GROMACS .gro file of C-alpha atoms in nm:
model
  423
    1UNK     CA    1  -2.046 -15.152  -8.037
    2UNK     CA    2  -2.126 -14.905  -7.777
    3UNK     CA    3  -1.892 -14.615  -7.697
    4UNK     CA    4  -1.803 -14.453  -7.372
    5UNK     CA    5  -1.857 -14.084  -7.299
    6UNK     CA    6  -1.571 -14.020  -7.075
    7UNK     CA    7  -1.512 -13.710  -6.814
    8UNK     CA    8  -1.251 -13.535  -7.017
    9UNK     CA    9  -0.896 -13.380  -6.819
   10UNK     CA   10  -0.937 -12.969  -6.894
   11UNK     CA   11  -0.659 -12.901  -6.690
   12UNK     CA   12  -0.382 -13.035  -6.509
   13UNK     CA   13  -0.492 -12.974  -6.133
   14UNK     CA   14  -0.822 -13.110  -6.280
   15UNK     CA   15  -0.939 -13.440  -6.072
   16UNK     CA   16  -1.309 -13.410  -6.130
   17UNK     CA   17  -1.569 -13.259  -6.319
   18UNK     CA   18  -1.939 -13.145  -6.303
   19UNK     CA   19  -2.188 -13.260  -6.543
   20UNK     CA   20  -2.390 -12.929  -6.592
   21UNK     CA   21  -2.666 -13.031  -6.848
   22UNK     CA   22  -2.733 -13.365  -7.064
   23UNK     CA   23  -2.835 -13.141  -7.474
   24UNK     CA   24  -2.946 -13.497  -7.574
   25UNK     CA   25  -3.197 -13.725  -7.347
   26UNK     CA   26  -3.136 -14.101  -7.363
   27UNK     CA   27  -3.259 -14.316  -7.709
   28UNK     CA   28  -3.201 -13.952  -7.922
   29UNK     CA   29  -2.968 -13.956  -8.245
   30UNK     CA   30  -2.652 -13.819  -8.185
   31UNK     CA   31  -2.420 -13.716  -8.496
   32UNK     CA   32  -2.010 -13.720  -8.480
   33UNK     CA   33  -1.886 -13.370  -8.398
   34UNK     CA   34  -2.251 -13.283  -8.209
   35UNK     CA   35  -2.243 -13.143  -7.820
   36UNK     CA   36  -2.416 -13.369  -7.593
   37UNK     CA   37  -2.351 -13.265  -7.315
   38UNK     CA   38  -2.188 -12.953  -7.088
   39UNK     CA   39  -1.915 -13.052  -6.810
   40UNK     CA   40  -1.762 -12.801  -6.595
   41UNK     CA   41  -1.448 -12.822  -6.459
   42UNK     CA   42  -1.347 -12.515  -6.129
   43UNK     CA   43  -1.275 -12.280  -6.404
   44UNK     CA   44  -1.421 -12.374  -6.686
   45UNK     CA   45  -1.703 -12.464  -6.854
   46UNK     CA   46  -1.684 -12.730  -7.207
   47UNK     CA   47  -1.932 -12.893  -7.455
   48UNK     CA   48  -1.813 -13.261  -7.512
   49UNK     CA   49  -1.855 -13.401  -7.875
   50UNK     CA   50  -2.017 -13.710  -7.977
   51UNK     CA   51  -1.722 -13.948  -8.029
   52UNK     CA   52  -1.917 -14.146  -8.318
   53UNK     CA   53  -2.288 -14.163  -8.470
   54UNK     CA   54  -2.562 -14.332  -8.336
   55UNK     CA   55  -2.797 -14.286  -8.044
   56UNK     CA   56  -2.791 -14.212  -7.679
   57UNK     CA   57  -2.802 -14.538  -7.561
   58UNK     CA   58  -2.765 -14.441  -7.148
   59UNK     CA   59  -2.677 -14.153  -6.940
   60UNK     CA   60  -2.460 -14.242  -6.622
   61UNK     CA   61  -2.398 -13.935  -6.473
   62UNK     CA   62  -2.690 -13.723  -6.466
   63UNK     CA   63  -2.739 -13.335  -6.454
   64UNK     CA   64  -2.519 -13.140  -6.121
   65UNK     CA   65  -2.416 -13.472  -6.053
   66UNK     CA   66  -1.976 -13.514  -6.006
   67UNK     CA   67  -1.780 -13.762  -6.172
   68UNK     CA   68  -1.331 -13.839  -6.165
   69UNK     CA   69  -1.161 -13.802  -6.487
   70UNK     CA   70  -1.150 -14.051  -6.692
   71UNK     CA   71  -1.494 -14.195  -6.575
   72UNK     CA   72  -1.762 -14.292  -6.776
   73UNK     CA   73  -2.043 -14.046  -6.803
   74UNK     CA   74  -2.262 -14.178  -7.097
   75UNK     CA   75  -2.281 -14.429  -7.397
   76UNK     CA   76  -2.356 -14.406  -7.748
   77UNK     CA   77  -2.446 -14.705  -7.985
   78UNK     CA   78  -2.667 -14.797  -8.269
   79UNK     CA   79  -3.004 -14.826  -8.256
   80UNK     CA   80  -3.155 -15.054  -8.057
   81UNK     CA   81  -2.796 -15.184  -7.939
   82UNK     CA   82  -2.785 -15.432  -7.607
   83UNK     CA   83  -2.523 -15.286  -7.360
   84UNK     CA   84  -2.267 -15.565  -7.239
   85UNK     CA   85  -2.261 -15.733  -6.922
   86UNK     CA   86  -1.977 -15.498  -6.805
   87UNK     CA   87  -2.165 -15.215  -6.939
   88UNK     CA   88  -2.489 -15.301  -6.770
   89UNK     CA   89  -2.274 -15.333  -6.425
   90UNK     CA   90  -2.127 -14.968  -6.455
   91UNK     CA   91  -2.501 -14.867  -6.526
   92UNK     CA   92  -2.629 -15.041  -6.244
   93UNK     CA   93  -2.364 -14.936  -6.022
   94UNK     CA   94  -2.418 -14.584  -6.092
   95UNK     CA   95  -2.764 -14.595  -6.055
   96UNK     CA   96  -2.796 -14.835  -5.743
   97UNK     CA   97  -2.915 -14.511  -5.535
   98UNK     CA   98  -3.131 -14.411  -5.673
   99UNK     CA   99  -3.275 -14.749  -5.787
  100UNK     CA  100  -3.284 -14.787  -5.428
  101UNK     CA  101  -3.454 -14.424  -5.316
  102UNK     CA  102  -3.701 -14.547  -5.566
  103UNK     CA  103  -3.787 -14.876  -5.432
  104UNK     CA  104  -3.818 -14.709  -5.086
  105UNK     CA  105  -4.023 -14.464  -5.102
  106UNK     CA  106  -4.216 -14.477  -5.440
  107UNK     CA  107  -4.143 -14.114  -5.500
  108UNK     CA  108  -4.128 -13.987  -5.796
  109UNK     CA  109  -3.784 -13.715  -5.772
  110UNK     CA  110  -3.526 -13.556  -6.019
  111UNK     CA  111  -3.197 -13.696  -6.038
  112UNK     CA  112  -3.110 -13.307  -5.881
  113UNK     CA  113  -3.338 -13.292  -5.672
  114UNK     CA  114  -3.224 -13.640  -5.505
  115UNK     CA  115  -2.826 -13.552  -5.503
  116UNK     CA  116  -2.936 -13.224  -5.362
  117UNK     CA  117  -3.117 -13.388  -5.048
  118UNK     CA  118  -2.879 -13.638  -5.025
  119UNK     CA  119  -2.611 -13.322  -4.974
  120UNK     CA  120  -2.814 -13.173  -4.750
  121UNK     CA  121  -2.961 -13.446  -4.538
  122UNK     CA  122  -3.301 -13.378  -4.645
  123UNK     CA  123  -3.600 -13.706  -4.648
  124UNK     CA  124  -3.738 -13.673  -4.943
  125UNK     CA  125  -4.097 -13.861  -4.762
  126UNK     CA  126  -4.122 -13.498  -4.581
  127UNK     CA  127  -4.092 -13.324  -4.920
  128UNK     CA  128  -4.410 -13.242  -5.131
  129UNK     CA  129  -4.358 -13.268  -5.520
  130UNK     CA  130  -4.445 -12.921  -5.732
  131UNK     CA  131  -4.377 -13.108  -6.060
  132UNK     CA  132  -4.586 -13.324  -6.290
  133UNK     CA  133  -4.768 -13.636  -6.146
  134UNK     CA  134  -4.597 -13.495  -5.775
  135UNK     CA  135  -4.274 -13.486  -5.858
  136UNK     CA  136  -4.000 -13.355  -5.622
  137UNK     CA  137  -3.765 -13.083  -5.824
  138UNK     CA  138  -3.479 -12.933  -5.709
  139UNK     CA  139  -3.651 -12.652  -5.607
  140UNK     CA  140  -3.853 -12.835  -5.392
  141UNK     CA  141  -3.572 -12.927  -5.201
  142UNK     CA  142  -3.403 -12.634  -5.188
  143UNK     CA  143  -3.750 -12.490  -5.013
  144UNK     CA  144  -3.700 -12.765  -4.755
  145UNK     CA  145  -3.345 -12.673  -4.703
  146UNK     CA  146  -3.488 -12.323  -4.674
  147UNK     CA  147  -3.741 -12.395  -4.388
  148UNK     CA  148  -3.495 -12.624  -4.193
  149UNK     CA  149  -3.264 -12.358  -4.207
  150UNK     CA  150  -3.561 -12.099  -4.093
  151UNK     CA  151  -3.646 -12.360  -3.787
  152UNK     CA  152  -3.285 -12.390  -3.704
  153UNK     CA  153  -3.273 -12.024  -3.618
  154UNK     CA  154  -3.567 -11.994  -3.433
  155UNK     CA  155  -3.432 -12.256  -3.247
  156UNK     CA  156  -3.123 -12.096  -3.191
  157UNK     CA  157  -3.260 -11.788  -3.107
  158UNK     CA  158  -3.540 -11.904  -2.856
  159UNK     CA  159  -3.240 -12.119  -2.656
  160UNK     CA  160  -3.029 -11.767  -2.650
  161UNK     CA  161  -3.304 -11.632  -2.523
  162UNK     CA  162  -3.360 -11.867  -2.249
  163UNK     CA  163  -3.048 -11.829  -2.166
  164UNK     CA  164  -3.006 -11.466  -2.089
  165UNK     CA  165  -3.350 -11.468  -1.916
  166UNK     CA  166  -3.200 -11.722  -1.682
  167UNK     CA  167  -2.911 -11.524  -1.613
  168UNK     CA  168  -3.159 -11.213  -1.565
  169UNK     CA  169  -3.451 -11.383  -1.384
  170UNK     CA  170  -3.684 -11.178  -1.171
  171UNK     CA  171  -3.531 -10.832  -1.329
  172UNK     CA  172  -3.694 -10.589  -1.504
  173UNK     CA  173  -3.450 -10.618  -1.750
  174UNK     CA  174  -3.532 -11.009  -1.807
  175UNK     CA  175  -3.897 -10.841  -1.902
  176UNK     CA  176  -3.791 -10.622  -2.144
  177UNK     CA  177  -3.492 -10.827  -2.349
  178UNK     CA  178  -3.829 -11.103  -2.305
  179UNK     CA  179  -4.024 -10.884  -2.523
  180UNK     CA  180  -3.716 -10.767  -2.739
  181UNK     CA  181  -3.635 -11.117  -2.811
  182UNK     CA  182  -4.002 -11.199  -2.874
  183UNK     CA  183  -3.997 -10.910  -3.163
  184UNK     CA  184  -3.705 -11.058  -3.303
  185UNK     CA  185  -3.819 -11.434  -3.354
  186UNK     CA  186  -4.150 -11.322  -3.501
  187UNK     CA  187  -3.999 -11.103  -3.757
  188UNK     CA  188  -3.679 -11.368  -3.846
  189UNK     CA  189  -4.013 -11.623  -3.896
  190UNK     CA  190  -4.185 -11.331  -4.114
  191UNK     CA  191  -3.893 -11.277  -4.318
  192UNK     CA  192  -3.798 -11.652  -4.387
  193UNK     CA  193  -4.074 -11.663  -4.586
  194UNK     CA  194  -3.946 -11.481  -4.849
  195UNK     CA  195  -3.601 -11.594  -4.849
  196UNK     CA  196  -3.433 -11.814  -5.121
  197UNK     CA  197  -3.200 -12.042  -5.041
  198UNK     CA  198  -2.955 -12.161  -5.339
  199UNK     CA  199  -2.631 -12.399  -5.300
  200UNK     CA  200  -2.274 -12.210  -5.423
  201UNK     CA  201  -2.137 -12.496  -5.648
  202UNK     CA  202  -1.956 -12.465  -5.942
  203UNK     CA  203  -1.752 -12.160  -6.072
  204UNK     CA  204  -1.910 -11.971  -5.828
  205UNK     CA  205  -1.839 -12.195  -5.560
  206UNK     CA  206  -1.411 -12.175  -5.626
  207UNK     CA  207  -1.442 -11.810  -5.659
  208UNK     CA  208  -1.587 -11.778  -5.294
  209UNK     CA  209  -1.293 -12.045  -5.163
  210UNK     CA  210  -1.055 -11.844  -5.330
  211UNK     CA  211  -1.149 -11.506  -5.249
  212UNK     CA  212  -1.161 -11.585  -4.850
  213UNK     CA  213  -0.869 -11.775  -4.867
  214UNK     CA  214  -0.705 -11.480  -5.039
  215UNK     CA  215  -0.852 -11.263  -4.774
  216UNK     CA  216  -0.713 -11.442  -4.442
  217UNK     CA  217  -0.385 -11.583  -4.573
  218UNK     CA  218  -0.234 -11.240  -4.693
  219UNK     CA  219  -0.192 -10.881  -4.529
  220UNK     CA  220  -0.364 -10.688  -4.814
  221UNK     CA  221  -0.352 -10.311  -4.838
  222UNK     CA  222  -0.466 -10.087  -5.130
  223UNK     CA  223  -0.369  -9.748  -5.214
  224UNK     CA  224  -0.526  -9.469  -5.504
  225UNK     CA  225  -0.416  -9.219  -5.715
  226UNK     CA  226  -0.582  -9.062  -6.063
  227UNK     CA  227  -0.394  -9.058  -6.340
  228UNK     CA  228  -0.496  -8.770  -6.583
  229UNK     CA  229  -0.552  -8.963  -6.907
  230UNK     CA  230  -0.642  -8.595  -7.102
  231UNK     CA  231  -0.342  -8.639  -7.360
  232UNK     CA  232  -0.397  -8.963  -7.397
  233UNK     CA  233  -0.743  -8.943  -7.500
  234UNK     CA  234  -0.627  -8.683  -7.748
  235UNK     CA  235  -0.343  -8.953  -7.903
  236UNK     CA  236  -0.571  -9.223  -7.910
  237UNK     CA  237  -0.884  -9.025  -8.098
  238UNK     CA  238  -0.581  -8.928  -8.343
  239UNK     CA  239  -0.512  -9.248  -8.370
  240UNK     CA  240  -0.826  -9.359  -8.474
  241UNK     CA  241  -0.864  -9.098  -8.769
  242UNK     CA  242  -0.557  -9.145  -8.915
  243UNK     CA  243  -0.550  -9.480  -8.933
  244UNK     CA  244  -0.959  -9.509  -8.961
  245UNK     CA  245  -0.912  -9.753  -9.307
  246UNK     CA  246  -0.665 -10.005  -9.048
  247UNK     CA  247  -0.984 -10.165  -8.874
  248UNK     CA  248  -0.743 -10.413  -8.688
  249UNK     CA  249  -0.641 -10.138  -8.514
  250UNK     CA  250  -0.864  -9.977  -8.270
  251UNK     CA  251  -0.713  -9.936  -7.886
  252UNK     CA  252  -0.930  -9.929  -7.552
  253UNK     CA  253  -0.807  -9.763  -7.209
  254UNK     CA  254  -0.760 -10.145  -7.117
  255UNK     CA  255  -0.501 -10.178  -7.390
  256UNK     CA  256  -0.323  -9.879  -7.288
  257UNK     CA  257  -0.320 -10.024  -6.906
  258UNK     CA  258  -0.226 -10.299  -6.979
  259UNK     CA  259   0.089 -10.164  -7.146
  260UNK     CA  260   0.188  -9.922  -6.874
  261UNK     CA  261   0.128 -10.226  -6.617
  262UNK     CA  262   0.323 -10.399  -6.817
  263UNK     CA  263   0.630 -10.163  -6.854
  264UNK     CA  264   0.609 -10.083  -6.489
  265UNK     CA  265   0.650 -10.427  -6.392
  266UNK     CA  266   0.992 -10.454  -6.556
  267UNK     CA  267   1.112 -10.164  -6.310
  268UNK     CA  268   0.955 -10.259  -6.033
  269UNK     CA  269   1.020 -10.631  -6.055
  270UNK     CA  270   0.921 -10.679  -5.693
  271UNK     CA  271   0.550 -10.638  -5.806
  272UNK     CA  272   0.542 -10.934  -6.040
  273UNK     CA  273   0.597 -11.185  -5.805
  274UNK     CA  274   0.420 -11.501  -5.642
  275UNK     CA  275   0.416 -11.574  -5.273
  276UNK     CA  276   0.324 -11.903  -5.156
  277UNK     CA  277   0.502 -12.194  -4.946
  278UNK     CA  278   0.680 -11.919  -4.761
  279UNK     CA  279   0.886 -11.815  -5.061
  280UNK     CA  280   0.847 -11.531  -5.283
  281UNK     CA  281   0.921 -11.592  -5.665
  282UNK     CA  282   1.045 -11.288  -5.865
  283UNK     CA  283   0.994 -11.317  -6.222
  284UNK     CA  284   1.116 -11.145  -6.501
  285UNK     CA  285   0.876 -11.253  -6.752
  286UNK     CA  286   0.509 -11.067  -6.718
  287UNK     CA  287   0.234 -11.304  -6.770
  288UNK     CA  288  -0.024 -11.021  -6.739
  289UNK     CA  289  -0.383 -11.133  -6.605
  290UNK     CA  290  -0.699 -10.965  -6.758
  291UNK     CA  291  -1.033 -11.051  -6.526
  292UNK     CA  292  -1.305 -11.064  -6.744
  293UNK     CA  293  -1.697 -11.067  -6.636
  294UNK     CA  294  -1.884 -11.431  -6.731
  295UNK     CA  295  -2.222 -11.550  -6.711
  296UNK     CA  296  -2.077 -11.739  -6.413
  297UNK     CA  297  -1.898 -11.537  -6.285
  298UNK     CA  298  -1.520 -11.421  -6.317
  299UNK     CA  299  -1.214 -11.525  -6.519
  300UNK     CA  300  -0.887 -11.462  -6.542
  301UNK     CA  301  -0.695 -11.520  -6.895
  302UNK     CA  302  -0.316 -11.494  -6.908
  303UNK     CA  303  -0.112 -11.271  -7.131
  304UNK     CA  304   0.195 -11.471  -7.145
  305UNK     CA  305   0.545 -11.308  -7.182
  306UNK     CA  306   0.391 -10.918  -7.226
  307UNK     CA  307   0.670 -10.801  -7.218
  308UNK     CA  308   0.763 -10.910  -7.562
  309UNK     CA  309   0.437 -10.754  -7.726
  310UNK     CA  310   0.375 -10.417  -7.872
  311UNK     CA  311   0.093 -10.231  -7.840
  312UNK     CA  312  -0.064 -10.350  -8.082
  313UNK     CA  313  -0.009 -10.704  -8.034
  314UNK     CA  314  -0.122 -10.665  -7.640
  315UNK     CA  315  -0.467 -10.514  -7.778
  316UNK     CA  316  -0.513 -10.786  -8.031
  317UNK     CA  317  -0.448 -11.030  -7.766
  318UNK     CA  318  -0.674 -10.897  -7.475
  319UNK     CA  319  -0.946 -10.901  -7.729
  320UNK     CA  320  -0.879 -11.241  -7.858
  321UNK     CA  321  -0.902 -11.391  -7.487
  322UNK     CA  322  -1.169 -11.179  -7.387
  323UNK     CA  323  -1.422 -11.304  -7.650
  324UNK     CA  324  -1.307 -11.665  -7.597
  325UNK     CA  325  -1.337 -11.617  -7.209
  326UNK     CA  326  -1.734 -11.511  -7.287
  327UNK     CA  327  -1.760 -11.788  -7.489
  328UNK     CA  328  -1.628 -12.045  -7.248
  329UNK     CA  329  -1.397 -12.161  -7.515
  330UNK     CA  330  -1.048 -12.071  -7.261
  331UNK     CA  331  -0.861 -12.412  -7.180
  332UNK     CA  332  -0.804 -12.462  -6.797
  333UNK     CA  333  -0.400 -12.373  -6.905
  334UNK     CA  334  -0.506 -12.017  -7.061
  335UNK     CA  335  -0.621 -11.907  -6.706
  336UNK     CA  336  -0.330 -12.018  -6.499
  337UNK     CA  337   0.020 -11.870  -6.413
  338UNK     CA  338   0.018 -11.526  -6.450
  339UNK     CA  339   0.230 -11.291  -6.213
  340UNK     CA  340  -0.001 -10.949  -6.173
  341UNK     CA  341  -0.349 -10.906  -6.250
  342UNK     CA  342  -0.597 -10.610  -6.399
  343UNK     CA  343  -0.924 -10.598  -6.303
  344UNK     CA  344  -1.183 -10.337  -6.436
  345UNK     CA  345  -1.505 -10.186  -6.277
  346UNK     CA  346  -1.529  -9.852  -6.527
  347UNK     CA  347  -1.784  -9.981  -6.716
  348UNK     CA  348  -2.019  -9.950  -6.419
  349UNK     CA  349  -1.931  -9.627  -6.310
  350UNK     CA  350  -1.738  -9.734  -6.007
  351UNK     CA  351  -1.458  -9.494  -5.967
  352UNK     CA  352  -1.233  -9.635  -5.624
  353UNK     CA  353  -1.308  -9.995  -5.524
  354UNK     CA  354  -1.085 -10.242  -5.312
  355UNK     CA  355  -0.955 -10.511  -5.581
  356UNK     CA  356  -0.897 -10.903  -5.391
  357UNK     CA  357  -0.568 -11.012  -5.451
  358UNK     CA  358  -0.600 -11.324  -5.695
  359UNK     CA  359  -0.324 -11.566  -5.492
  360UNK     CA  360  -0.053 -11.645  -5.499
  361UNK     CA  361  -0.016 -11.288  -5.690
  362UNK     CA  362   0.106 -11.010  -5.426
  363UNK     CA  363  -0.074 -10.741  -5.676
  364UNK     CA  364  -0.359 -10.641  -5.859
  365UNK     CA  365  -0.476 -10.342  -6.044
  366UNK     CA  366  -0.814 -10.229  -6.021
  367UNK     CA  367  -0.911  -9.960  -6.290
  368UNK     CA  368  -1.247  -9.724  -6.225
  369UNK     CA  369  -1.444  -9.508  -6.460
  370UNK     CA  370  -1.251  -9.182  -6.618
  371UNK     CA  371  -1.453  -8.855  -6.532
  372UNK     CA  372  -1.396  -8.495  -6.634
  373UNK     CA  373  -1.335  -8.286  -6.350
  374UNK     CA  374  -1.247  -7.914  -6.297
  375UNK     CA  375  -0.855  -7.855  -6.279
  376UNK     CA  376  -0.657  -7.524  -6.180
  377UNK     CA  377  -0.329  -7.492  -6.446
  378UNK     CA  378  -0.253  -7.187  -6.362
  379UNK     CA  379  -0.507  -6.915  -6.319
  380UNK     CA  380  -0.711  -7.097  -6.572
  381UNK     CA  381  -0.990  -7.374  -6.483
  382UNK     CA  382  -0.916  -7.663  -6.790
  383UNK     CA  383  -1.176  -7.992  -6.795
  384UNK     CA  384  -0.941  -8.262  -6.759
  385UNK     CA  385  -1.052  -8.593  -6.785
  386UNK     CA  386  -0.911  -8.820  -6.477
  387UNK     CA  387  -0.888  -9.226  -6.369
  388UNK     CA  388  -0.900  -9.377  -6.079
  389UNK     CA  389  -0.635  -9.630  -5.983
  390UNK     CA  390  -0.641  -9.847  -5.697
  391UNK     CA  391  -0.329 -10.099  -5.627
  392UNK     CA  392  -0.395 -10.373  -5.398
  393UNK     CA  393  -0.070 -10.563  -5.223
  394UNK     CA  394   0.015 -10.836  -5.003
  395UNK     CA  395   0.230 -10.642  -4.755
  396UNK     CA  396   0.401 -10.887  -4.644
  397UNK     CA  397   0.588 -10.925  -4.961
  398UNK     CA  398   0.573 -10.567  -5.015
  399UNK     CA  399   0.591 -10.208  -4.824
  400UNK     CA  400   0.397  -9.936  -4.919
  401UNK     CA  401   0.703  -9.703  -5.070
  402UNK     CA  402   0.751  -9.918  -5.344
  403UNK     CA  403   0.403  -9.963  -5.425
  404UNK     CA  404   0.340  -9.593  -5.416
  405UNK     CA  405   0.639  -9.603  -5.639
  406UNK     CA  406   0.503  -9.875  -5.862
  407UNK     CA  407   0.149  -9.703  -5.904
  408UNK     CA  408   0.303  -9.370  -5.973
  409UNK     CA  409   0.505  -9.538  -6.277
  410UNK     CA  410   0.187  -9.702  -6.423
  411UNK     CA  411   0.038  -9.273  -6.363
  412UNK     CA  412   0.348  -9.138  -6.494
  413UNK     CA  413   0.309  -9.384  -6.856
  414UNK     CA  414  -0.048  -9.321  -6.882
  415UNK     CA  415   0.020  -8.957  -6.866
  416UNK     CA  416   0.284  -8.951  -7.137
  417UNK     CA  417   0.122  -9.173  -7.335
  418UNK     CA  418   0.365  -9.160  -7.636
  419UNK     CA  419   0.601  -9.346  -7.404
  420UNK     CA  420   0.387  -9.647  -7.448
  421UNK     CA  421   0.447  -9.676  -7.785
  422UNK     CA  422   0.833  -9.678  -7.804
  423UNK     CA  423   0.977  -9.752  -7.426
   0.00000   0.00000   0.00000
């Protein structure tokens, strides 16, 4: 008896999910326990298990195609296995488009390709095929999209012009802009050429929503300082020789961070809060945020209740939910509710940058890359080695004294580092 593939629930604000690539084609032998297929969810990315063994009988939701949870995405039977009547419906149901495109316009086009012109209002009779036997890909499509989008501007641009040379008719200024305008066209047309036009869907595609939401729905303002990490280097290459035979311990600057953040926060309480339906939320747990660099893009897994860890645990922890965030293994829960967020660009020697507030946070830490620099102690010139901080805010939860006065806290830790260890 054939088995449903169903679009799994990663989350709980999860409604939907993305198919993102079929690892089995239909009529192959699938084992129990073997990924078929990849769904994406807006944070995540999963490989769903073959619920039994047996064969692909039919794929209903094909590749970059959307589906509800709890909707049926696939089968799997024996071999040679007759779908039921029901089952045959669902198929046809799913497929009646492009059945339909089919019987149109005899065109031979990818499943992506179609859902992708579909989108973007494309005919598919105006495209030419680049694949095998004519076949329209998606990038086919996306070169359409690309010289509509070219035309579009020319368009644009040759009706502004007309325009202003109405309003400066019979002027030698009309004969100039005329020739300006002229330049302009011809080089946009020259320069379309070699443009590339790709859809934002996916992760990708919630990161930009989010990040300009976050951008015109709070007053953000960020503020520096460098904290002088010089001692702490010192206690943390100690550390590592005298306790070179522990492997499971070995600390990063991230750990030690992570802990001043975190110790910080319990002072300044007004920092680890949420602001959203016109309310701000205090809390006085720290579920401590650590963004961490994907394939895809950028995650966010949750540290919950910090303030309960030790060093040591924190460390272990970060790295634990680091290497399952680059493996795609996080569940949708692992990357919600935290209260403050760290975010790191030292690895590629960016020393200040503006951190995005990730809502409905009011803060975020962004950490740059340490550098020795030249300081006067004294009448002596000592290489100290110092990191940039930058401390974005939502200021309309938040004034800039107490931020100041929150930064300098996370300084004033990282600068007497044995405070970390026993505050």
């Amino acid at each position: 008896m054939a088995v449903e593939i169903i679009m799994p629930k990663l989350g709980m604000s999860m409604e939907e999910g993305t198919v993102v690539e079929w690892l089995k084609k239909k009529g192959d032998p699938v084992k129990k326990g073997e990924s078929i297929v990849v769904i994406s969810s807006d944070k995540i990315e999963k490989d769903i298990e073959a619920p039994q063994d047996g064969v692909l009988l039919e794929i209903i939701v094909q590749q970059d195609e959307t589906a509800e949870v709890g909707k049926v995405i696939g089968y799997i039977g024996q071999e040679g296995e007759v779908l039921k009547e029901a089952d045959h419906e669902s198929v046809a149901i799913s497929m009646k488009e492009e059945i339909e495109a089919i019987s149109e316009t005899m065109l031979r086009v990818s499943p992506a390709a179609r859902k992708l012109a579909h989108e973007a209002g494309i005919d598919l009779r105006r495209v030419s095929g680049s694949g095998p036997k004519g076949r329209i890909t998606r990038a086919d499509v996306e070169k359409a999209i690309q010289t509509r989008q070219a035309s579009s501007q020319l368009e644009s641009e040759e009706q502004r012009f007309t325009q202003i040379n109405k309003e400066a008719i019979n002027t030698s200024e009309s004969i100039n802009l005329k020739k300006k305008m002229s330049g302009q066209i011809s080089e946009m047309a020259i320069e379309q050429k070699d443009v590339t036009v790709k859809p934002i869907t996916g992760m990708r595609k919630v990161i930009a929503t989010r990040m300009f939401a976050s951008l015109h729905q709070t007053a953000q303002l960020t503020i520096h300082m460098k904290a002088d990490i010089t001692k702490l280097m010192e206690v943390n290459e100690n550390i590592k020789n005298e306790l070179r035979d522990e492997s499971t311990i070995k600390f990063t600057i991230t750990d030690f961070i992570a802990r001043a953040v975190i110790l910080s926060l319990r002072t300044h309480k007004q920092m680890n809060s949420l602001y959203q339906d016109g309310r701000i939320y205090t809390y006085d747990s720290v579920h401590l945020g650590i963004a961490v660099a994907v394939e895809n893009g950028l995650v966010v897994p949750v540290i919950r209740y910090a303030e309960k860890l030790s060093l040591k645990e924190i460390s272990q922890k970060i790295k634990e939910l680091s290497t399952r965030a680059r493996e795609g293994a996080l569940s949708s829960e692992e990357m919600t509710g935290s209260t403050f967020t760290i975010t790191s660009l030292g690895a590629y020697g960016v020393e200040f940058f503006t951190p995005v507030l990730n809502p409905p946070e009011v803060g975020i830490l962004g950490v740059g890359t340490a550098e020795d620099v030249p300081v006067l102690v004294g009448d002596i010139v000592e290489k100290r080695k110092k990191l940039p901080l930058s401390l974005t805010f939502d200021h309309q939860v938040i004034d800039g004294a107490p931020a100041s006065q929150f930064l300098g806290m996370v300084k004033h830790y990282l600068e007497n580092p044995y405070q970390l260890f026993y505050s």
